Coordinates of C-alpha atoms in Angstrom, one line a residue:
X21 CA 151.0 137.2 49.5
X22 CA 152.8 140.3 48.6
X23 CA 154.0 142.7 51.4
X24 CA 152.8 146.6 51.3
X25 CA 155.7 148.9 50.4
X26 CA 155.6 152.2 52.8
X27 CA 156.4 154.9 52.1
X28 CA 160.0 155.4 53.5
X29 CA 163.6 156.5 52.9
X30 CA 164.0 152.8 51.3
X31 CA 161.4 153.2 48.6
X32 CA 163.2 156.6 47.1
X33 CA 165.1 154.3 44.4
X34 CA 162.1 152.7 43.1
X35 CA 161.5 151.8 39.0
X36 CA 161.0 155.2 36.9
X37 CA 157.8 156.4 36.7
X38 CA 155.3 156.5 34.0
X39 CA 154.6 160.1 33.5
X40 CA 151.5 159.2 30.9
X41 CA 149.9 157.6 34.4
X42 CA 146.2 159.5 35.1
X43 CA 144.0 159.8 38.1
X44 CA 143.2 156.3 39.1
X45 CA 145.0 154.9 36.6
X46 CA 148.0 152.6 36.9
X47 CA 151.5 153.0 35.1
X48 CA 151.7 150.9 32.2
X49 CA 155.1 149.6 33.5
X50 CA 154.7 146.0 35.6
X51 CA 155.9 148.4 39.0
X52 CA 153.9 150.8 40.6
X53 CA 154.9 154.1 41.2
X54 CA 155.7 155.9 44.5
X55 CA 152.8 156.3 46.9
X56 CA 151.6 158.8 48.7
X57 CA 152.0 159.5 51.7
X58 CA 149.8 157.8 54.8
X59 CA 148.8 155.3 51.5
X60 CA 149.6 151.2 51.4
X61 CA 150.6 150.4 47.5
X62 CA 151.4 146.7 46.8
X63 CA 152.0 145.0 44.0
X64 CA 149.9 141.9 42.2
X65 CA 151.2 139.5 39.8
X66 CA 151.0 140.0 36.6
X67 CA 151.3 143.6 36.9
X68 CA 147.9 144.4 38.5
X69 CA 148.1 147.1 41.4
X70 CA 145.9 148.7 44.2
X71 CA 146.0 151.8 46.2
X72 CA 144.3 150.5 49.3
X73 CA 141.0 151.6 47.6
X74 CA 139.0 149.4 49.7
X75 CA 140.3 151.0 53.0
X76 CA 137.8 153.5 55.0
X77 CA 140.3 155.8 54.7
X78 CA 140.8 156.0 51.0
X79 CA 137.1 156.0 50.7
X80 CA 136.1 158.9 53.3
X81 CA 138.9 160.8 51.3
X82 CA 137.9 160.6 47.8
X83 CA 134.2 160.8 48.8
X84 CA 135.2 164.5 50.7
X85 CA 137.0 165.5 47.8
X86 CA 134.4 164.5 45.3
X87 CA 131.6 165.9 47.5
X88 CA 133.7 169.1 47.5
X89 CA 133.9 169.0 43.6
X90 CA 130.6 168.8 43.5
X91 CA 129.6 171.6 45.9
X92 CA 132.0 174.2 44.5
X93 CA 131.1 173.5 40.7
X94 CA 127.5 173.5 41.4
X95 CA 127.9 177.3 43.5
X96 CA 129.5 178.6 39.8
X97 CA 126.8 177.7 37.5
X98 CA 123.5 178.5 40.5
X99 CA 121.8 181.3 38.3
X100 CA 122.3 179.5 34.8
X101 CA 121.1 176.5 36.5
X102 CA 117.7 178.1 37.5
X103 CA 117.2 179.8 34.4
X104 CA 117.3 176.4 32.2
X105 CA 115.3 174.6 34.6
X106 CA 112.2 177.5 33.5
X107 CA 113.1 176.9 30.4
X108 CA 113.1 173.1 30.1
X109 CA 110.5 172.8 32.3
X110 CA 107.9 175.5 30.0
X111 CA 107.5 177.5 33.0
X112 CA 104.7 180.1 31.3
X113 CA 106.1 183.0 32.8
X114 CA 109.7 182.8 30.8
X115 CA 109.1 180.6 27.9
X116 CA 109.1 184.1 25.8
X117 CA 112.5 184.4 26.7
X118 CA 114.0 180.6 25.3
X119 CA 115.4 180.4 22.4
X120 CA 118.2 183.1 22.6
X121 CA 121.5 184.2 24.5
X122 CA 119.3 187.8 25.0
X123 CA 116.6 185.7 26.6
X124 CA 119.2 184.3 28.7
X125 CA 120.1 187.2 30.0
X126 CA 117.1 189.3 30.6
X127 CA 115.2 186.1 32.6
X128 CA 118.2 186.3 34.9
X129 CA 117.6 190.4 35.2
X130 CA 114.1 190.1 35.5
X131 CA 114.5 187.4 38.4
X132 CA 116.9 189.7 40.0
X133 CA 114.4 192.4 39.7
X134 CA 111.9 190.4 41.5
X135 CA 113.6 188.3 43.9
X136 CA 117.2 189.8 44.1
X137 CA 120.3 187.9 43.8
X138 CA 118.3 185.3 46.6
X139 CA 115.9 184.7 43.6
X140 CA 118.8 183.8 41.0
X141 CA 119.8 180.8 43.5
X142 CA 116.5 180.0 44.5
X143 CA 116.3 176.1 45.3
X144 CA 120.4 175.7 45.8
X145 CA 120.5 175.0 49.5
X146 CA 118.4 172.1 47.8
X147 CA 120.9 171.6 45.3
X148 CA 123.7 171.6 48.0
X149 CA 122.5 169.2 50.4
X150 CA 121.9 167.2 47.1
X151 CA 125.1 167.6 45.2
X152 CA 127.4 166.5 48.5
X153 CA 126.6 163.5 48.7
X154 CA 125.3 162.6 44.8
X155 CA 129.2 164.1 44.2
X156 CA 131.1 162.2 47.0
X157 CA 129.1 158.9 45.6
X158 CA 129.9 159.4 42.3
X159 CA 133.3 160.0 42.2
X160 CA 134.3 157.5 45.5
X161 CA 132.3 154.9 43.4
X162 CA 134.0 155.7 40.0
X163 CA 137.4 154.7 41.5
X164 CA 136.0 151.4 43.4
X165 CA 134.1 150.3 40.4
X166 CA 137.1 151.4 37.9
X167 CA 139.2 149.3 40.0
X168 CA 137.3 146.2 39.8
X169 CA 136.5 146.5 36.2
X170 CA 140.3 147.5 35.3
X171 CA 142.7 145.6 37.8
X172 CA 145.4 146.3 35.1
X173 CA 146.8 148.3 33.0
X174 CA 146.0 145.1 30.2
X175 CA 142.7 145.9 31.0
X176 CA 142.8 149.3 30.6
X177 CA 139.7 150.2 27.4
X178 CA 137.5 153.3 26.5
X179 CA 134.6 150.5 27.0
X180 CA 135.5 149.8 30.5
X181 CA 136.0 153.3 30.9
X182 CA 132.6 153.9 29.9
X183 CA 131.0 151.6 32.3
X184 CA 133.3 152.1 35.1
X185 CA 131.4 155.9 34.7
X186 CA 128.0 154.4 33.7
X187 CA 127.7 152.5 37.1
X188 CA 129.0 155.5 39.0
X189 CA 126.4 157.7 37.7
X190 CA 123.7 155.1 38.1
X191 CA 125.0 154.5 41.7
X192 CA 124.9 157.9 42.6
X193 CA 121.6 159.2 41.3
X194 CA 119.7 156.5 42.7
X195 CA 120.9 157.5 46.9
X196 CA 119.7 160.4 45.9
X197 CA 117.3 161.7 43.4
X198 CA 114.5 162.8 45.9
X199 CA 116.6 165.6 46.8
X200 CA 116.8 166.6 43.2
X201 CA 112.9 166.5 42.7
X202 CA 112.5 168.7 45.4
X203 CA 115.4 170.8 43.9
X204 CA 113.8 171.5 41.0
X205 CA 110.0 171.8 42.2
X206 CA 111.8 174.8 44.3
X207 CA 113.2 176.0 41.1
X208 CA 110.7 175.7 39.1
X209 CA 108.5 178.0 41.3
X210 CA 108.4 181.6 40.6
X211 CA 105.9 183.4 42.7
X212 CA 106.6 186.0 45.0
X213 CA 103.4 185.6 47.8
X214 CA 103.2 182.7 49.7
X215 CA 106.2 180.6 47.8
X216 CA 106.4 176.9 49.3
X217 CA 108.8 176.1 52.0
X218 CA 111.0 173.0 51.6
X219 CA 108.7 171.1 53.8
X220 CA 105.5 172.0 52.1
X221 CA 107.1 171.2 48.9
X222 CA 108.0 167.6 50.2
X223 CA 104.3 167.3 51.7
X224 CA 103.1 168.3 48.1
X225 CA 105.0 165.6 46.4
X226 CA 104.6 163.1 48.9
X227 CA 100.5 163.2 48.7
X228 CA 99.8 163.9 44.6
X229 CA 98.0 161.6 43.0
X230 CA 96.9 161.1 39.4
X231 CA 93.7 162.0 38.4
X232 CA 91.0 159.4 38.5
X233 CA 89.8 158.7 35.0
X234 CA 86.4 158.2 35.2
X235 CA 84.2 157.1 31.6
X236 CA 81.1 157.4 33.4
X237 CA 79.0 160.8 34.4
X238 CA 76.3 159.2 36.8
X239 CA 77.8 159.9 40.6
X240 CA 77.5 156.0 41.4
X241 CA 80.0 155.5 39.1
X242 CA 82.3 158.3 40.1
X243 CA 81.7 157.3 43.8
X244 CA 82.2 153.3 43.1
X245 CA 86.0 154.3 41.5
X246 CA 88.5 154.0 44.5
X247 CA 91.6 156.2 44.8
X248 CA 94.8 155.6 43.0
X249 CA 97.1 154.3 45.6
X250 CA 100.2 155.9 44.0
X251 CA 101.0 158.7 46.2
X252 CA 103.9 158.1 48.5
X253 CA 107.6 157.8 48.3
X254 CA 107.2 156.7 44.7
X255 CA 106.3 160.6 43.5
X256 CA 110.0 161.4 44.8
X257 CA 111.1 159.0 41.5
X258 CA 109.0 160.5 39.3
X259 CA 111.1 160.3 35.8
X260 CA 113.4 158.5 37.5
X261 CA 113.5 156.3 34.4
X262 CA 114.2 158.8 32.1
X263 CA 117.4 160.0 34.4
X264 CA 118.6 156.4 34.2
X265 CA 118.6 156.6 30.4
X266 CA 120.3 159.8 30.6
X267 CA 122.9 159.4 33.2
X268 CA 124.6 156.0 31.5
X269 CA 125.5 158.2 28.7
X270 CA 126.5 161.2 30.4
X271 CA 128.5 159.8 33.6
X272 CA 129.9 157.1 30.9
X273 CA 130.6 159.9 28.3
X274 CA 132.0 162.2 31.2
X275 CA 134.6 160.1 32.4
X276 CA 136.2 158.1 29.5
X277 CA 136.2 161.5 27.5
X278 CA 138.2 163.0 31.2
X279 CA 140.4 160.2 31.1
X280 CA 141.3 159.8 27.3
X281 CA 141.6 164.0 27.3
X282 CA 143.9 163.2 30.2
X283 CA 146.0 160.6 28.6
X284 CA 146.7 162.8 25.5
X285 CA 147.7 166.1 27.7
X286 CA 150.1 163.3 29.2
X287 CA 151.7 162.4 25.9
X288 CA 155.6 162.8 26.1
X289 CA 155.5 165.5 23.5
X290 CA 153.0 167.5 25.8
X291 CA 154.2 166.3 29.1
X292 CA 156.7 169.0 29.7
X293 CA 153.9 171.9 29.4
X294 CA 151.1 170.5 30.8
X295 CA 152.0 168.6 33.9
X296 CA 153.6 169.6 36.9
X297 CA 155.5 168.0 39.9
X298 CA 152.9 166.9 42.8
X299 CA 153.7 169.5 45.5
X300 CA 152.9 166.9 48.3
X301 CA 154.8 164.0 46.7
X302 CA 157.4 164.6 44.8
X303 CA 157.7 161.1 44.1
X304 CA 154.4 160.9 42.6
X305 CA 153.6 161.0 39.3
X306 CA 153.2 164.1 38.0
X307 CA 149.5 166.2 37.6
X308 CA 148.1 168.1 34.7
X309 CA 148.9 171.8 35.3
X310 CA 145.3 173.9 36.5
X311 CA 144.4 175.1 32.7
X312 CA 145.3 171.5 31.6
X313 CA 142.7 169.8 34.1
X314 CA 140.6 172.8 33.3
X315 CA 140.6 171.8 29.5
X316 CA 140.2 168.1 30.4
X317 CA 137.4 168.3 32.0
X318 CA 135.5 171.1 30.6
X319 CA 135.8 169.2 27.1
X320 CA 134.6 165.9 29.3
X321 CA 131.2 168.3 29.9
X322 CA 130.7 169.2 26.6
X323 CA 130.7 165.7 25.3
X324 CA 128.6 164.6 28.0
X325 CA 126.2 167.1 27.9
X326 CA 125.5 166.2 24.1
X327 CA 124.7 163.1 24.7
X328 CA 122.8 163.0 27.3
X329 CA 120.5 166.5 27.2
X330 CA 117.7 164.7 25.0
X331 CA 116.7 163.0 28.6
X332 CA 117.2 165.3 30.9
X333 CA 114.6 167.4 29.1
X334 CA 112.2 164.8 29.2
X335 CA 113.1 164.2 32.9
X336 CA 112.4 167.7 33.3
X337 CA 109.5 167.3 31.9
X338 CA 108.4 164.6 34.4
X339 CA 109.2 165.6 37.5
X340 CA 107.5 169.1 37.5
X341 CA 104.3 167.3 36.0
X342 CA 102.1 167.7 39.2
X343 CA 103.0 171.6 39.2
X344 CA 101.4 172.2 36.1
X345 CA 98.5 170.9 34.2
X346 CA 96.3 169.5 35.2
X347 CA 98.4 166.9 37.3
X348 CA 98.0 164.1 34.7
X349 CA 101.4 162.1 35.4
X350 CA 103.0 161.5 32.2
X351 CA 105.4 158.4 31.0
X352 CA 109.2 158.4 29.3
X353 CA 107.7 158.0 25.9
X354 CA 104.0 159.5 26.3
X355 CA 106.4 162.3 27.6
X356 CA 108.8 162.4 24.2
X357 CA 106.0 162.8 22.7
X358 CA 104.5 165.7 23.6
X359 CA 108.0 167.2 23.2
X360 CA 108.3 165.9 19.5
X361 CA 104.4 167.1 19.2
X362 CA 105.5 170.7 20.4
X363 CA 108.6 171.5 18.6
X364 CA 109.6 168.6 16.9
X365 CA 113.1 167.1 17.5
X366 CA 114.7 170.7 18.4
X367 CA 112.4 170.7 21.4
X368 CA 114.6 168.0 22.9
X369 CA 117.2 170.0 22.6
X370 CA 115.7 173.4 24.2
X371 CA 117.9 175.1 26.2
X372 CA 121.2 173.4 24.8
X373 CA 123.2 176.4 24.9
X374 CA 122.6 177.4 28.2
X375 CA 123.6 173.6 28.9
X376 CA 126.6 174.0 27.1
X377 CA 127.5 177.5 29.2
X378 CA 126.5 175.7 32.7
X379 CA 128.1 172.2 31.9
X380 CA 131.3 173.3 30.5
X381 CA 132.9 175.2 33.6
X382 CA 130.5 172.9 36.1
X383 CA 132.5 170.3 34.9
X384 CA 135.9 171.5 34.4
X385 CA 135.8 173.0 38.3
X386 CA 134.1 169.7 39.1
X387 CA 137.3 168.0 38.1
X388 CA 139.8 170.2 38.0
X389 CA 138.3 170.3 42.1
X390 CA 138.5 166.9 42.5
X391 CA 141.7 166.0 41.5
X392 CA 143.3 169.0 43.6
X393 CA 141.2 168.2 46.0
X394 CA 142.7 163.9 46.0
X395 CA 146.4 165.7 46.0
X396 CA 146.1 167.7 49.4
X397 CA 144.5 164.9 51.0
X398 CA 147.0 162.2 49.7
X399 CA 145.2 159.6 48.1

């Protein structure tokens, strides 16, 4: 079995280290490089390594930092956030404004107007006792999962990448998509009188029902038709399917495009300007520089958001279905189509722009968060 190397004066003189190495990524030398400190590092054969990542400790410190990430991107992007929910969602009061950066703009003033700067983050206490822990999941099981799938730097590819991301995502959303349909039914609300409370929202979702289709007009039959036992916990998944679809793409997209944008900043041509010594280990490898990780991982968003938007408007779509209509609960696909029927395939796609202005710096903070956040807490 091979025996843990501390970190002490003894280990100073250890192999040189890769300087190309990313977050959670191993150099591509057969020695590890210098741990950090309070960490356990040992080496497998063959070349493989580990970072004590299935410790308590390693995972109560990535899932602070990632939940951190999460909280302070999510703070940035509040008013865009409930501006594109309206939008997406056809809310009748602001669908006049989609459509342009001017419309944008003005249902952001007019919110203000009527609700004040309270109004512009209405639903994000929501979002933040949502975001902390879908954010510490995500990212704590990003590196557990990464390490499983990619025990080596032999097995280091953009496909593993992907999935290592994919299952992350798909890990996280599931713990805790309730707390996001209650986000954006608090969102999606815009009147002044009487507005729901968090707990009448909940009760709301947890009782709806879809309405009992009845072919018949004589009351025997209309009386002989039981209820639709689907209210319940359930209604806090609806278009959980289409989130599913969504998030392999985007979590996969997100983090092999963070990685890969990581591994070029690290080339040795670019090494000298964008990375910098780590100021709690200076015998760690060194980090990207703060407008380096900023570019990283804003570039990671916009990739992911591409990919991905087509579902989270039909997820949209879904979840605020018993808010408007006539409460008729609608499928993935009988969903699509009704976007497709409305504005063909640029409906899909409504809103994209404000995506593009929200994900971009949500994601670049998000990681750019993260990986400071991993540094000061020495894992």
């Amino acid at each position: 079995m091979p025996q843990p190397l501390h970190h002490n004066a003894d280990t100073r003189q250890s192999p040189e280290v890769d300087v190309t190495r990313g977050p959670g990524k191993s150099s591509n030398k057969d020695q590890i490089s210098q741990p950090s400190l309070g960490s356990t590092v040992a080496v497998k054969p063959g070349g493989s390594y580990t970072n004590n990542k299935q410790s308590l400790d390693y995972v109560l410190r990535t899932g602070l930092a990632g939940g951190l990430a999460g909280c302070a991107a999510k703070t940035i992007v509040g008013p865009l956030d409930r501006v594109k929910i309206l939008f997406q969602a056809s809310n009748p009061q602001f669908a006049k404004y989609t459509g342009s950066w001017f419309g944008v703009v003005t249902a952001m003033r007019d919110i203000n107007r009527q609700s004040g700067v309270r109004g512009l983050f209405r639903g994000h206490s929501a979002t933040l006792l949502r975001i902390f822990p879908y954010a510490a999941i995500k990212f704590l099981a990003y590196e557990q999962i990464r390490a499983i799938l990619i025990p080596s730097k032999q097995h280091e590819t953009p496909l593993r990448r992907l999935f290592s991301g994919a299952f992350a995502g798909v890990t996280s959303v599931f713990v805790t998509y309730p707390l996001e349909v209650v986000r954006v039914r608090l969102a999606f609300e815009t009147k002044e009188v009487g507005r729901s409370s968090l707990r009448s929202i909940c009760t709301q979702i947890y009782h709806e029902q879809p309405p009992r289709i009845v072919h018949s007009s004589s009351a025997a039959a209309m009386a002989a038709v039981p209820p639709v036992p689907r209210s319940g916990l359930i209604n806090f998944y609806r278009g959980f399917s289409s989130t599913l679809a969504g998030m392999l793409p985007y979590a996969g997209m997100s983090f092999l495009t963070h990685d890969t944008a990581g591994d070029w900043l690290r080339l040795p041509a670019l090494a000298p300007y964008t990375t910098t010594a780590n100021p709690k280990n200076a015998d760690a490898p060194p980090i990207l520089r703060y407008w380096a990780e900023l570019l990283a991982g804003g570039f990671a968003g916009l990739v992911s958001q591409t990919a991905s938007y087509p579902f989270e408007v039909i997820r949209r779509r879904m979840q605020v279905g018993g808010a408007v209509g006539d409460g008729h609960r609608l499928g993935m696909a009988e969903t699509a189509t009704r976007v497709w029927a409305e504005r063909g395939w640029r409906g899909f796609f409504v809103g994209l722009g404000i995506g593009y202005f929200k994900v971009v710096p949500m994601a670049a903070v998000s990681f750019y968060v993260y990986e400071r956040g991993k540094v000061m807490l020495g894992v």
